mmCIF file of C-alpha atoms and ligand atoms in Angstrom:
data_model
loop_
_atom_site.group_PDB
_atom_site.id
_atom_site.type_symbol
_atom_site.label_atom_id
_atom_site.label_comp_id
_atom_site.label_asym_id
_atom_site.label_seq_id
_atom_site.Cartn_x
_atom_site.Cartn_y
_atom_site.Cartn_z
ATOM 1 C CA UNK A 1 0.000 0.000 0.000
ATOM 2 C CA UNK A 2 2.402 2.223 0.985
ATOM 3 C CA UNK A 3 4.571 1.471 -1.706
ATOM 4 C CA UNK A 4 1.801 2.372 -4.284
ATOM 5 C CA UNK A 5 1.199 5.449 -3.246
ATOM 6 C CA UNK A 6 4.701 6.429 -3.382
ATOM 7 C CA UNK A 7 5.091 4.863 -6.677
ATOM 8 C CA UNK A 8 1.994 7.914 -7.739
ATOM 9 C CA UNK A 9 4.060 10.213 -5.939
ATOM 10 C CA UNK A 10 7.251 9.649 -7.926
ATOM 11 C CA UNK A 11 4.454 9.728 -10.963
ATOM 12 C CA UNK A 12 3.378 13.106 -10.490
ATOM 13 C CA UNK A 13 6.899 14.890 -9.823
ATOM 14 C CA UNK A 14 8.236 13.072 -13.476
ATOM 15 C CA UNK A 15 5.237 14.446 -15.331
ATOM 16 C CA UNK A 16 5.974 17.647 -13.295
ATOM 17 C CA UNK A 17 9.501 17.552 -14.470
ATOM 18 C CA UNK A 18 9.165 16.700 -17.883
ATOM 19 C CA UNK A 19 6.417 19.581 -18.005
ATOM 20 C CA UNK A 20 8.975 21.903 -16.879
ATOM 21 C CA UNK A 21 11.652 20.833 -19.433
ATOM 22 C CA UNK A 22 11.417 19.539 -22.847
ATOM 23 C CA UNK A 23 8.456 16.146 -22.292
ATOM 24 C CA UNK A 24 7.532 14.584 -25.927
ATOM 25 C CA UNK A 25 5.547 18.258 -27.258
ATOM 26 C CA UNK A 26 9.184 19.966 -27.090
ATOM 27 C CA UNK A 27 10.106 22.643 -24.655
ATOM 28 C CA UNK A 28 8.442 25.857 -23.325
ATOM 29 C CA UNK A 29 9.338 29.101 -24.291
ATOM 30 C CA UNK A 30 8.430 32.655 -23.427
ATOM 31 C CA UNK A 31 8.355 35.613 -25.418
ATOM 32 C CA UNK A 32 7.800 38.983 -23.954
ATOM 33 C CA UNK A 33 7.547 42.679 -25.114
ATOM 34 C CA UNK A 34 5.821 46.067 -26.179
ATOM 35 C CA UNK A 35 2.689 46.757 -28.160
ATOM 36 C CA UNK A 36 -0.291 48.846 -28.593
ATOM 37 C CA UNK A 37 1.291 51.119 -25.795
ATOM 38 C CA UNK A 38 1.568 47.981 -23.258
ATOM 39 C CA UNK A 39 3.199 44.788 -23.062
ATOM 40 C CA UNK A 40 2.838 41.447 -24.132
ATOM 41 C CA UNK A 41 3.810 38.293 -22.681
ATOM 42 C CA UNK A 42 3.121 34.554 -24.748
ATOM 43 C CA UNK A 43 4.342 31.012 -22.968
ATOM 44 C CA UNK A 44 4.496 28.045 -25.527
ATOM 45 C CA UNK A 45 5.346 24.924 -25.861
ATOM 46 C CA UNK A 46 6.904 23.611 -29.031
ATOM 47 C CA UNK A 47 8.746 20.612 -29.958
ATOM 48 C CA UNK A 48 11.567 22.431 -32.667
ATOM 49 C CA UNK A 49 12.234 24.596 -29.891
ATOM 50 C CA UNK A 50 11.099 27.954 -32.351
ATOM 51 C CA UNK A 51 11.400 31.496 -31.689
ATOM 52 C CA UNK A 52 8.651 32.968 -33.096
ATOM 53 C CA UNK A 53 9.134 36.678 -31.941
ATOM 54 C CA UNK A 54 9.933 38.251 -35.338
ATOM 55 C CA UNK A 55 7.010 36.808 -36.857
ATOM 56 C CA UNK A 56 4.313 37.633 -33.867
ATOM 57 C CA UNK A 57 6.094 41.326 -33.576
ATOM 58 C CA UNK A 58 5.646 41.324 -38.042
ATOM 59 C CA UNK A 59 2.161 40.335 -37.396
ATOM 60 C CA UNK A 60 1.424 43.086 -35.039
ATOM 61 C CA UNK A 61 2.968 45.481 -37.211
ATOM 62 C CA UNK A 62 0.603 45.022 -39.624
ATOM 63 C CA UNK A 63 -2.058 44.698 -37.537
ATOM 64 C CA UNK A 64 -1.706 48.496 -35.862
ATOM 65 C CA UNK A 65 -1.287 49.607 -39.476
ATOM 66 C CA UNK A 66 -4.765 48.661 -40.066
ATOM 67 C CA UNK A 67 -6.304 49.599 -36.816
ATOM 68 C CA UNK A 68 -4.239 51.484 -34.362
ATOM 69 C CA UNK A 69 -5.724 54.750 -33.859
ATOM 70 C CA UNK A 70 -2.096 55.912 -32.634
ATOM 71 C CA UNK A 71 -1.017 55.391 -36.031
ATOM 72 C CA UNK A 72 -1.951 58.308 -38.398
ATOM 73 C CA UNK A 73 -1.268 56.022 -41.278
ATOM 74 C CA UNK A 74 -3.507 53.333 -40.100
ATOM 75 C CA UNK A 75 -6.375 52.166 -42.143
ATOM 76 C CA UNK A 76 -8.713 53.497 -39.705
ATOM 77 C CA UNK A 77 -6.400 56.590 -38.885
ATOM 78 C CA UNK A 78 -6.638 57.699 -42.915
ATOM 79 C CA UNK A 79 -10.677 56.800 -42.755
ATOM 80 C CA UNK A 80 -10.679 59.049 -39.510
ATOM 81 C CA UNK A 81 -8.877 61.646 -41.277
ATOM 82 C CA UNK A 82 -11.659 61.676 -43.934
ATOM 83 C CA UNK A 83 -9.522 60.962 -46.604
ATOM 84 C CA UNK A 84 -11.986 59.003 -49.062
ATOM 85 C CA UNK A 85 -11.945 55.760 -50.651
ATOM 86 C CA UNK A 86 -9.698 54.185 -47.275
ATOM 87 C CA UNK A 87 -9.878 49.972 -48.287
ATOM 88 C CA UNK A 88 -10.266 47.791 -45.322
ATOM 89 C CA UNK A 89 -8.272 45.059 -44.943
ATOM 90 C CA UNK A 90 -9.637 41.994 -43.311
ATOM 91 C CA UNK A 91 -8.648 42.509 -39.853
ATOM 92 C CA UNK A 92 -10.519 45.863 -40.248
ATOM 93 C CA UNK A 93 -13.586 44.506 -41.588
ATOM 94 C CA UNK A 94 -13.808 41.395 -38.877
ATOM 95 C CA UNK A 95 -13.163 43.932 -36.098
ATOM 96 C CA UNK A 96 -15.829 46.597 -37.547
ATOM 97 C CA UNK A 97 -18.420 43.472 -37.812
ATOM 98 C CA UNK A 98 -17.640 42.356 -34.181
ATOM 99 C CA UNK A 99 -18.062 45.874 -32.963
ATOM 100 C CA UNK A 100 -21.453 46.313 -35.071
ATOM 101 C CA UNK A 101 -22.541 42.611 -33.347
ATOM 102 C CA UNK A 102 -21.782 43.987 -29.869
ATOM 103 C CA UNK A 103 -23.374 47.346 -30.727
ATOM 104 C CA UNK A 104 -26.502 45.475 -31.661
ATOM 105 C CA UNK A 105 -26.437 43.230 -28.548
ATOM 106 C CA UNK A 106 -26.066 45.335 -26.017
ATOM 107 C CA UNK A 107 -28.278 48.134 -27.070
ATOM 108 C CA UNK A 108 -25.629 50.529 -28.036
ATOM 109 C CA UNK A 109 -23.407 50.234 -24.712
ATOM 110 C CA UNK A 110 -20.718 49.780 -27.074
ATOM 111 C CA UNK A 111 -20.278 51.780 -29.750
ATOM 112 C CA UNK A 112 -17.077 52.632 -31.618
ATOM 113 C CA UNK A 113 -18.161 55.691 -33.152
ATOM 114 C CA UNK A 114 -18.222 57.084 -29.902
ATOM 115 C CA UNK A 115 -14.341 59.045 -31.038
ATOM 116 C CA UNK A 116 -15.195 62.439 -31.039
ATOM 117 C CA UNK A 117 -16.501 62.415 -27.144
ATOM 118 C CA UNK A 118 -13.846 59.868 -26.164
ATOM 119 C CA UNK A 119 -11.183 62.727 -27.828
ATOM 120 C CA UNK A 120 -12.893 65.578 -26.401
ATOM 121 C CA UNK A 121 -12.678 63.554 -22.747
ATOM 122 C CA UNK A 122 -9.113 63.309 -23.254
ATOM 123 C CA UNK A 123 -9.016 59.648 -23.658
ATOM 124 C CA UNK A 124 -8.201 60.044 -27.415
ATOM 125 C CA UNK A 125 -5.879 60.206 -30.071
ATOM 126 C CA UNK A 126 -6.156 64.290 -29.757
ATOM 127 C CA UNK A 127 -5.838 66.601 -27.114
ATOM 128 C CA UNK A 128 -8.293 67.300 -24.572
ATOM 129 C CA UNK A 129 -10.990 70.073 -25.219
ATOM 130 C CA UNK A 130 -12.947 72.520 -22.714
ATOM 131 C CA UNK A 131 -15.992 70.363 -22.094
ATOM 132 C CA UNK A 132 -19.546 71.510 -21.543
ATOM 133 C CA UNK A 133 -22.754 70.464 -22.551
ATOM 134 C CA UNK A 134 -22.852 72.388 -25.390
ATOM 135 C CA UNK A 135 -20.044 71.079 -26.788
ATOM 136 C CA UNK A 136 -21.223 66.927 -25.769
ATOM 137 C CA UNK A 137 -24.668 67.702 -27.237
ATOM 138 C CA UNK A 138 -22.977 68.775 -30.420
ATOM 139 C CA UNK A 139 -20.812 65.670 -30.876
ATOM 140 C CA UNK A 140 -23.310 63.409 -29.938
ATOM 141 C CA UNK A 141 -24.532 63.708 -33.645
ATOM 142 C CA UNK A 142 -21.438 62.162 -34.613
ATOM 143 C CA UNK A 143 -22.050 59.154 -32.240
ATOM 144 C CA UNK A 144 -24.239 56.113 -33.408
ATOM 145 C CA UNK A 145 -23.178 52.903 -35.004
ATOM 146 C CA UNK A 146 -26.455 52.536 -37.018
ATOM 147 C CA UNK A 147 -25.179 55.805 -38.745
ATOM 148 C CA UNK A 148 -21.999 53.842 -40.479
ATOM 149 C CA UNK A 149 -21.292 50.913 -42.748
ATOM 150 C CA UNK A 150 -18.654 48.831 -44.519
ATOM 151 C CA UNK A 151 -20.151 48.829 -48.443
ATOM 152 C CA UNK A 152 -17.578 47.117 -50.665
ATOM 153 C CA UNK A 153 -14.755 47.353 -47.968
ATOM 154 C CA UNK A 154 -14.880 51.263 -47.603
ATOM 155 C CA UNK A 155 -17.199 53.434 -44.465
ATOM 156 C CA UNK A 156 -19.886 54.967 -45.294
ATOM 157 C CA UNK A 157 -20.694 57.077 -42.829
ATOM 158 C CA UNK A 158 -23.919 59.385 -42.365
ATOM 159 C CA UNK A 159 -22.100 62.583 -41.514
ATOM 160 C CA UNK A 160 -18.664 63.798 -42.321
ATOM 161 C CA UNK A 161 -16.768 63.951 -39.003
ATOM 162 C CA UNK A 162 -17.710 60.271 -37.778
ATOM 163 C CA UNK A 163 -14.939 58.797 -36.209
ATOM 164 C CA UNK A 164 -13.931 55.082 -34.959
ATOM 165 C CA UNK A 165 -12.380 54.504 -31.970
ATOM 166 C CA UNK A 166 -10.960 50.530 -31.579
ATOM 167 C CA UNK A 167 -9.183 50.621 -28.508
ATOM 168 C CA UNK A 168 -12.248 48.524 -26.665
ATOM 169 C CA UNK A 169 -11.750 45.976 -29.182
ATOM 170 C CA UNK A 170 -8.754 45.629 -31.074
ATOM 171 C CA UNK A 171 -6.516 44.569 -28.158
ATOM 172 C CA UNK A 172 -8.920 41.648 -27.893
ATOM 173 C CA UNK A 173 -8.388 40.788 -31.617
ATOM 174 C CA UNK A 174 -5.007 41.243 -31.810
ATOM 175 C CA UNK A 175 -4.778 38.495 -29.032
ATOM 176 C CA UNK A 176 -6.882 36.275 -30.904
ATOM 177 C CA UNK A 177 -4.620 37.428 -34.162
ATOM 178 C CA UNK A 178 -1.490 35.623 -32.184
ATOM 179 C CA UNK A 179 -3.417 32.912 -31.046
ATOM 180 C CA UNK A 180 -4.777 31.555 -34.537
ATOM 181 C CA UNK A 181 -1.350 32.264 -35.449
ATOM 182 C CA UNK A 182 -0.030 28.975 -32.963
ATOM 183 C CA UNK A 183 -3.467 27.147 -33.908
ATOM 184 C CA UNK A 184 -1.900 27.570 -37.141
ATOM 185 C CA UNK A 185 1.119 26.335 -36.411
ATOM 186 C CA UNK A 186 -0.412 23.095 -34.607
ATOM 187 C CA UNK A 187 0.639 24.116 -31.256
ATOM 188 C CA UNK A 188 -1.180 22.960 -28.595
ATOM 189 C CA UNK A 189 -0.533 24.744 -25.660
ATOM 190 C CA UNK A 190 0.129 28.420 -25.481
ATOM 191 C CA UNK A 191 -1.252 31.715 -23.046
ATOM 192 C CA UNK A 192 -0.916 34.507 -25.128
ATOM 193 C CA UNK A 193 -1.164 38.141 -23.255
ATOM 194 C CA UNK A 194 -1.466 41.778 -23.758
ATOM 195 C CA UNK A 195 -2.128 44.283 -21.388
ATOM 196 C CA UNK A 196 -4.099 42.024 -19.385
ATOM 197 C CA UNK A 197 -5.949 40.402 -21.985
ATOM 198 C CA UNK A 198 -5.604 36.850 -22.506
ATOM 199 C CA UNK A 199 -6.311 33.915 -24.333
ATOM 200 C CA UNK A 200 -4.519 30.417 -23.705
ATOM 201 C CA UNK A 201 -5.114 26.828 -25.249
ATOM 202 C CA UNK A 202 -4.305 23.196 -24.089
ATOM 203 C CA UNK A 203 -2.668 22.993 -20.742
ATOM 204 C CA UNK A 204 0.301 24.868 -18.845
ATOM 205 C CA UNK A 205 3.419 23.269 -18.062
ATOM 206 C CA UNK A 206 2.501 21.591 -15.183
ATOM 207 C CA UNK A 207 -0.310 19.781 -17.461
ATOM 208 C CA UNK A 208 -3.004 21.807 -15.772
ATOM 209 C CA UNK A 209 -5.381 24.265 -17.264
ATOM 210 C CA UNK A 210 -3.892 28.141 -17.343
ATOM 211 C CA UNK A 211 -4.975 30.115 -13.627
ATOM 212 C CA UNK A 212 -5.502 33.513 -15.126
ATOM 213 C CA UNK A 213 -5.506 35.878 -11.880
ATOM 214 C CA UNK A 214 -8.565 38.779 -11.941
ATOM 215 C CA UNK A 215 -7.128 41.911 -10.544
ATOM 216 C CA UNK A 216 -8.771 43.980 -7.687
ATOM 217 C CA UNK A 217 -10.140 47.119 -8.975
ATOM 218 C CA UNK A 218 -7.905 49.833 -6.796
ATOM 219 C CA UNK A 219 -6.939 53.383 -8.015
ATOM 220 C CA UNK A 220 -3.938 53.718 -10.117
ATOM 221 C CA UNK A 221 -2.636 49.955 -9.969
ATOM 222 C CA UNK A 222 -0.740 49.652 -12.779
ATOM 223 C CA UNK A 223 0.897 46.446 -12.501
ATOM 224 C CA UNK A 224 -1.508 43.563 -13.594
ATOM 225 C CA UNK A 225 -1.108 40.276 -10.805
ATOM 226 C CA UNK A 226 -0.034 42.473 -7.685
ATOM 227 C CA UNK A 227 -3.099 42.479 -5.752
ATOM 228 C CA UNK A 228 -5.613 39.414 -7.244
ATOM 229 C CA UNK A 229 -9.082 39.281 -6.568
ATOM 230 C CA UNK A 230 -9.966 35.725 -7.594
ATOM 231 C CA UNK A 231 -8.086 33.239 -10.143
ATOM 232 C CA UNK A 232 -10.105 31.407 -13.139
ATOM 233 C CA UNK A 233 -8.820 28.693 -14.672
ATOM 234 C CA UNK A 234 -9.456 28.420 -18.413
ATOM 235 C CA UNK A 235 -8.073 26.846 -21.139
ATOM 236 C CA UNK A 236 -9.159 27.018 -25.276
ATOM 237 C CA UNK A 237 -11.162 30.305 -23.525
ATOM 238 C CA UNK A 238 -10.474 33.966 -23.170
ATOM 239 C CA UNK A 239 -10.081 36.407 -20.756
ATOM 240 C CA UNK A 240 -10.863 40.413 -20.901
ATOM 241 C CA UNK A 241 -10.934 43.055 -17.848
ATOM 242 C CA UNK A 242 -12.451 47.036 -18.106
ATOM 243 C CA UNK A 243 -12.245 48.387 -15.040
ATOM 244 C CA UNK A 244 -11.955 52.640 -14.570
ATOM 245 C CA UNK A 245 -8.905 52.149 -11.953
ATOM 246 C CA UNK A 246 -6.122 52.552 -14.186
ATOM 247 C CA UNK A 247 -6.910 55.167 -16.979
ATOM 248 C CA UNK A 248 -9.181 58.106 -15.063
ATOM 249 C CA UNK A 249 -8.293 61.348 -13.489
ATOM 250 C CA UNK A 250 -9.705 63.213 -10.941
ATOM 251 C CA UNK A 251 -10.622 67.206 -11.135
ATOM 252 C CA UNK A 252 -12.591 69.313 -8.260
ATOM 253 C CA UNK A 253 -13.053 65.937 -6.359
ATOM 254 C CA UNK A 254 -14.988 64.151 -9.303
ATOM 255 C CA UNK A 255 -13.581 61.167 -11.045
ATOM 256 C CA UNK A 256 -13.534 60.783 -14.692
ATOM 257 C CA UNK A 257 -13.766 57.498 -16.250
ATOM 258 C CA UNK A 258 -12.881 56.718 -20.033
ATOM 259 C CA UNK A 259 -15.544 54.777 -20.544
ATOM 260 C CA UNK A 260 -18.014 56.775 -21.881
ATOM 261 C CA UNK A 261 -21.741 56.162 -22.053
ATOM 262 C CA UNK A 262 -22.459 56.666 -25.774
ATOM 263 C CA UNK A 263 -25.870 57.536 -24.643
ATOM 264 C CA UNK A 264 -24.983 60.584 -22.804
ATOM 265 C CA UNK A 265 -21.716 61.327 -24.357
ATOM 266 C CA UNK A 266 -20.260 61.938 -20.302
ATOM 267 C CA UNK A 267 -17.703 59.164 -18.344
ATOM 268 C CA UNK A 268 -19.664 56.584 -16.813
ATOM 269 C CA UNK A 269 -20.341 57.623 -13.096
ATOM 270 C CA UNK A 270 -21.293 54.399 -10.876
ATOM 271 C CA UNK A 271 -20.490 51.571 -9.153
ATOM 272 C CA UNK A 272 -19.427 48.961 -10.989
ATOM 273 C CA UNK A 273 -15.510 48.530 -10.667
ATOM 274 C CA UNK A 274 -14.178 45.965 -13.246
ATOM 275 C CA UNK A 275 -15.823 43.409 -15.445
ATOM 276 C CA UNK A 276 -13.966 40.616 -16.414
ATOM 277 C CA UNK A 277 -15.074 38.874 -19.424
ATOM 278 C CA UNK A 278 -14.297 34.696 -20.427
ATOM 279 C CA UNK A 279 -15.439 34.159 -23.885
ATOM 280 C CA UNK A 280 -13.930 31.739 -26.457
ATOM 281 C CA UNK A 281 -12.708 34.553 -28.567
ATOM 282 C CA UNK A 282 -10.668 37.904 -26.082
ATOM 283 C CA UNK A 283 -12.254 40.180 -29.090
ATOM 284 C CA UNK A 284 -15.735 39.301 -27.897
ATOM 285 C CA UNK A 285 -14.407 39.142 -24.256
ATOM 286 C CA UNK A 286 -12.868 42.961 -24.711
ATOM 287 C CA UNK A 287 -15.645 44.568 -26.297
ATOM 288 C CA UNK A 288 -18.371 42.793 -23.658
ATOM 289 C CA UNK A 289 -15.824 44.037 -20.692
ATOM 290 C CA UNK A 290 -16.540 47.922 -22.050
ATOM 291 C CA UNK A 291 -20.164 47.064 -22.515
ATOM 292 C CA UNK A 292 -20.443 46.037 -18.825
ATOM 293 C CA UNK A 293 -18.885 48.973 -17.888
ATOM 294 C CA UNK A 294 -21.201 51.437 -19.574
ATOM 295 C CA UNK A 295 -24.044 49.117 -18.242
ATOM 296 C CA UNK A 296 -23.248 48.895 -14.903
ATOM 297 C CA UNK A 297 -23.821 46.990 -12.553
ATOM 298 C CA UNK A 298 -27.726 46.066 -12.238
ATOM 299 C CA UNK A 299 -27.552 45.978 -15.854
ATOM 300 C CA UNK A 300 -24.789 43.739 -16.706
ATOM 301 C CA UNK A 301 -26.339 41.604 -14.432
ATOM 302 C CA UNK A 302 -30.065 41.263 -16.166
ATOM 303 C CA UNK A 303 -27.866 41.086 -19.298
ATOM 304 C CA UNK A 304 -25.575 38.593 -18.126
ATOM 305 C CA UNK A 305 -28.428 36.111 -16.730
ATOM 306 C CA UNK A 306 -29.995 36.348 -20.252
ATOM 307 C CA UNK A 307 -26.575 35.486 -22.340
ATOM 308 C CA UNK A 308 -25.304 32.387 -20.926
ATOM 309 C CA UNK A 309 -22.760 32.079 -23.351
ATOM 310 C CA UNK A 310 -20.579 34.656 -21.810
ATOM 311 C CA UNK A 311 -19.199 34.243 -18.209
ATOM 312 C CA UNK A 312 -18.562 37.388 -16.040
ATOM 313 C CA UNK A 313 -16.992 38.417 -12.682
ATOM 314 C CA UNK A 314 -18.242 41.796 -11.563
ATOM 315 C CA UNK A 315 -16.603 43.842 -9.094
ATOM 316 C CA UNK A 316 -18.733 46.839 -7.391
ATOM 317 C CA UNK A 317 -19.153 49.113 -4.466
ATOM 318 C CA UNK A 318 -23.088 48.872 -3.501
ATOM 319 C CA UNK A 319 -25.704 51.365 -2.711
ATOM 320 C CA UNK A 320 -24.253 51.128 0.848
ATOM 321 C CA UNK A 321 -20.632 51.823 -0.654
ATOM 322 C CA UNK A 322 -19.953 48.100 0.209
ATOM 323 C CA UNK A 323 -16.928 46.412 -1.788
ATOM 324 C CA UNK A 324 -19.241 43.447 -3.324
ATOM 325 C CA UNK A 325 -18.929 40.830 -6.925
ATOM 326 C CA UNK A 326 -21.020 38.992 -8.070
ATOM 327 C CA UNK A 327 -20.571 36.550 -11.042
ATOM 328 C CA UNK A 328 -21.897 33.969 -13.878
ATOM 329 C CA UNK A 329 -22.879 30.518 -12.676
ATOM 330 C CA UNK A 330 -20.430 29.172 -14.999
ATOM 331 C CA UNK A 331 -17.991 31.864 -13.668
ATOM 332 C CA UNK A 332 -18.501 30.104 -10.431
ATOM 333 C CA UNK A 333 -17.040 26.907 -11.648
ATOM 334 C CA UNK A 334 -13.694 27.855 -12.906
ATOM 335 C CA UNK A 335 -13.182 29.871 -9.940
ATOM 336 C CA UNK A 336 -10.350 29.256 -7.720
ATOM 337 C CA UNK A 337 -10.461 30.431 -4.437
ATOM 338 C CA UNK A 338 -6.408 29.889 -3.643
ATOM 339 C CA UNK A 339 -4.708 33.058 -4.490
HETATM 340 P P1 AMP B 1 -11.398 49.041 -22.478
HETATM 341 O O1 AMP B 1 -10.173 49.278 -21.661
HETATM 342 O O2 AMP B 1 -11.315 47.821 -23.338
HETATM 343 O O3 AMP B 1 -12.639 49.074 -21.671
HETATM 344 O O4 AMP B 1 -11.489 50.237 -23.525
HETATM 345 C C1 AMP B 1 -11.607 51.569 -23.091
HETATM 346 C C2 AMP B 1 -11.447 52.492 -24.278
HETATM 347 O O5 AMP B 1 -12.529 52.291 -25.184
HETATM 348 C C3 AMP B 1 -11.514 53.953 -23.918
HETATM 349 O O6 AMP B 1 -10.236 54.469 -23.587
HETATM 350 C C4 AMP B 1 -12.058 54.571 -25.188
HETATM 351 O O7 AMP B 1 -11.018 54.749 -26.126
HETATM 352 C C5 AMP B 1 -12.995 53.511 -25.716
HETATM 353 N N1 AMP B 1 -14.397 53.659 -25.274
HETATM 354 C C6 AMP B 1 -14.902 54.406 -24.255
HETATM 355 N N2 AMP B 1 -16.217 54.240 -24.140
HETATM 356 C C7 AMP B 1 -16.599 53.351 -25.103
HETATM 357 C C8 AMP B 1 -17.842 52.772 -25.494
HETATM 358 N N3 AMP B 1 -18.975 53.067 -24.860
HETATM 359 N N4 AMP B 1 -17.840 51.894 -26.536
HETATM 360 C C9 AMP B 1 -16.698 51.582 -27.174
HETATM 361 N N5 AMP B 1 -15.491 52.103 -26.861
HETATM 362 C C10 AMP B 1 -15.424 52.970 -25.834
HETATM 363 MG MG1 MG B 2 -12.663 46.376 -23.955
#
């Protein structure tokens, strides 16, 4: 008896080991770095032992030149520019579609044309204007996904002066961009990360599914994994947080969020702290983390209870200014509660 169980022991700490070094899938390799004004980190296991940096970095050149908003010669850049006859390239046109999907779904929560507010907030790609109601009910005109279109690859847009903004989404998609690149390659297991936005497939190198850690909403944390709320375990899923504690400032004593509620052209002002998002693709999971933030909280929830085919962890101060969350039933199963 005794011997058995010691045979399982010595079991466990090979497969552990082998995990850890090179095992029949080949060895595990890291890759880290900067994009979209953030960092990435991917963790992969492949059996040649391959590098792929240049290519991922190649592949996230080109996707910023189609949608980076801090790019002025970005496809969306030139079609915010109003220069005419701007040609989408695919990863424009699937992004655009996802964003008009979302738009539809969640009753306009998310909406990408909402630029010209997000700008004059300061949360932009220009510099920040003198804001007053004036000036919001003017741009709201410009704000409205039903008022643009992709006709034969190019926007059509009701008004001159519509502008897309992609930074709710495309972080998401550019995850999923280097993910389908390793389903491409046939590997298995990978995590792939940027700024806090995952997605990871197959198992980790310990064999187990990837803990992703969910990040407690406080002021100005920066780092991602200092202080974790809870820790999910996924795996061929993905992960997306919005939260208004680490891009806000504060003037007279009132907070300004960047999420903007498209419906009222001002910051979102309420309760609701983060959202984080599980969804099979982190494009979906992004632009659903934004949603829930425009929502709120009572409203994510009634949204969340209809859609079962997203999972959500919701982080919010009550009516009582009580620190609460509340998530998905099938949150609750790939919850850990070991930090
Ligand atoms: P995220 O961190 O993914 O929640 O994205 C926040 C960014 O999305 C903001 O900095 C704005 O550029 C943009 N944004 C703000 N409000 C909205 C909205 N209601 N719908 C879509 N994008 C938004
Ligand atoms: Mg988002």
């Amino acid at each position: 008896m005794h011997r058995v169980t010691l045979w399982a022991g010595a079991l466990v700490l090979a497969l552990l080991v082998s995990g850890c070094t090179t095992g029949n899938r080949g060895a595990w390799l890291k890759i880290s770095g900067y994009t979209q004004g953030t960092t990435y980190n991917i963790t992969y296991q492949d059996p040649d032992s391959t590098d792929y940096q240049e290519q991922l970095e190649k592949l996230l050149g080109e996707f910023d030149q189609s949608l980076s908003t801090y790019l002025p010669s970005s496809i969306v850049s030139r079609m915010n520019q109003g220069i005419p006859d701007v040609v989408a390239d695919e990863y424009f046109r699937i992004c655009f579609l996802a964003a008009e999907e979302v738009y539809a779904a969640t009753g306009g929560a998310f909406d990408i044309t909402v630029a010209p507010v997000v700008n004059a907030w300061g949360f932009g790609f220009t510099e920040r204007s003198r804001v007053d109601s004036a000036l919001i009910d003017s741009l709201l005109q410009f704000v409205g996904m039903n008022k643009v279109s992709l006709r034969e690859n190019k926007l059509v847009r009701e008004r001159e002066g519509m502008m897309l903004d992609m930074n709710a989404i495309a972080q998401g998609y550019a995850v999923d961009v280097l993910a389908e690149f390793f389903d491409a390659e046939n590997i298995e297991n990978y995590l792939v990360e940027i700024g806090g936005e995952v997605r990871c497939s197959g198992k980790n190198r310990f064999g187990l599914d990837w803990r992703i850690g969910i990040d407690k909403p406080i002021d100005g944390l920066q780092l991602p994994g200092v202080q974790m709320q809870a820790i999910v375990q996924i795996s061929g899923r993905s992960l997306a947080t919005s939260g208004n504690y680490r891009r806000f400032y504060e003037e007279d004593g009132i907070k300004y969020s960047h999420t903007i509620d498209p419906s009222t052209g001002y910051p979102v002002q309420h309760g609701l702290l983060s959202a984080t998002v599980v969804a099979s693709d982190c494009m979906r999971a992004d632009a659903y983390a934004t949603a829930f933030m425009v929502m709120g909280y009572e409203k994510a929830r009634r949204f969340l209870e209809k859609h079962t085919y997203l999972d959500a962890y919701l982080i919010f101060n009550d009516e009582m200014g009580e620190y609460r969350v509340w998530y998905t039933a099938g949150m609750e199963k790939i919850l850990s509660e070991e930090l």
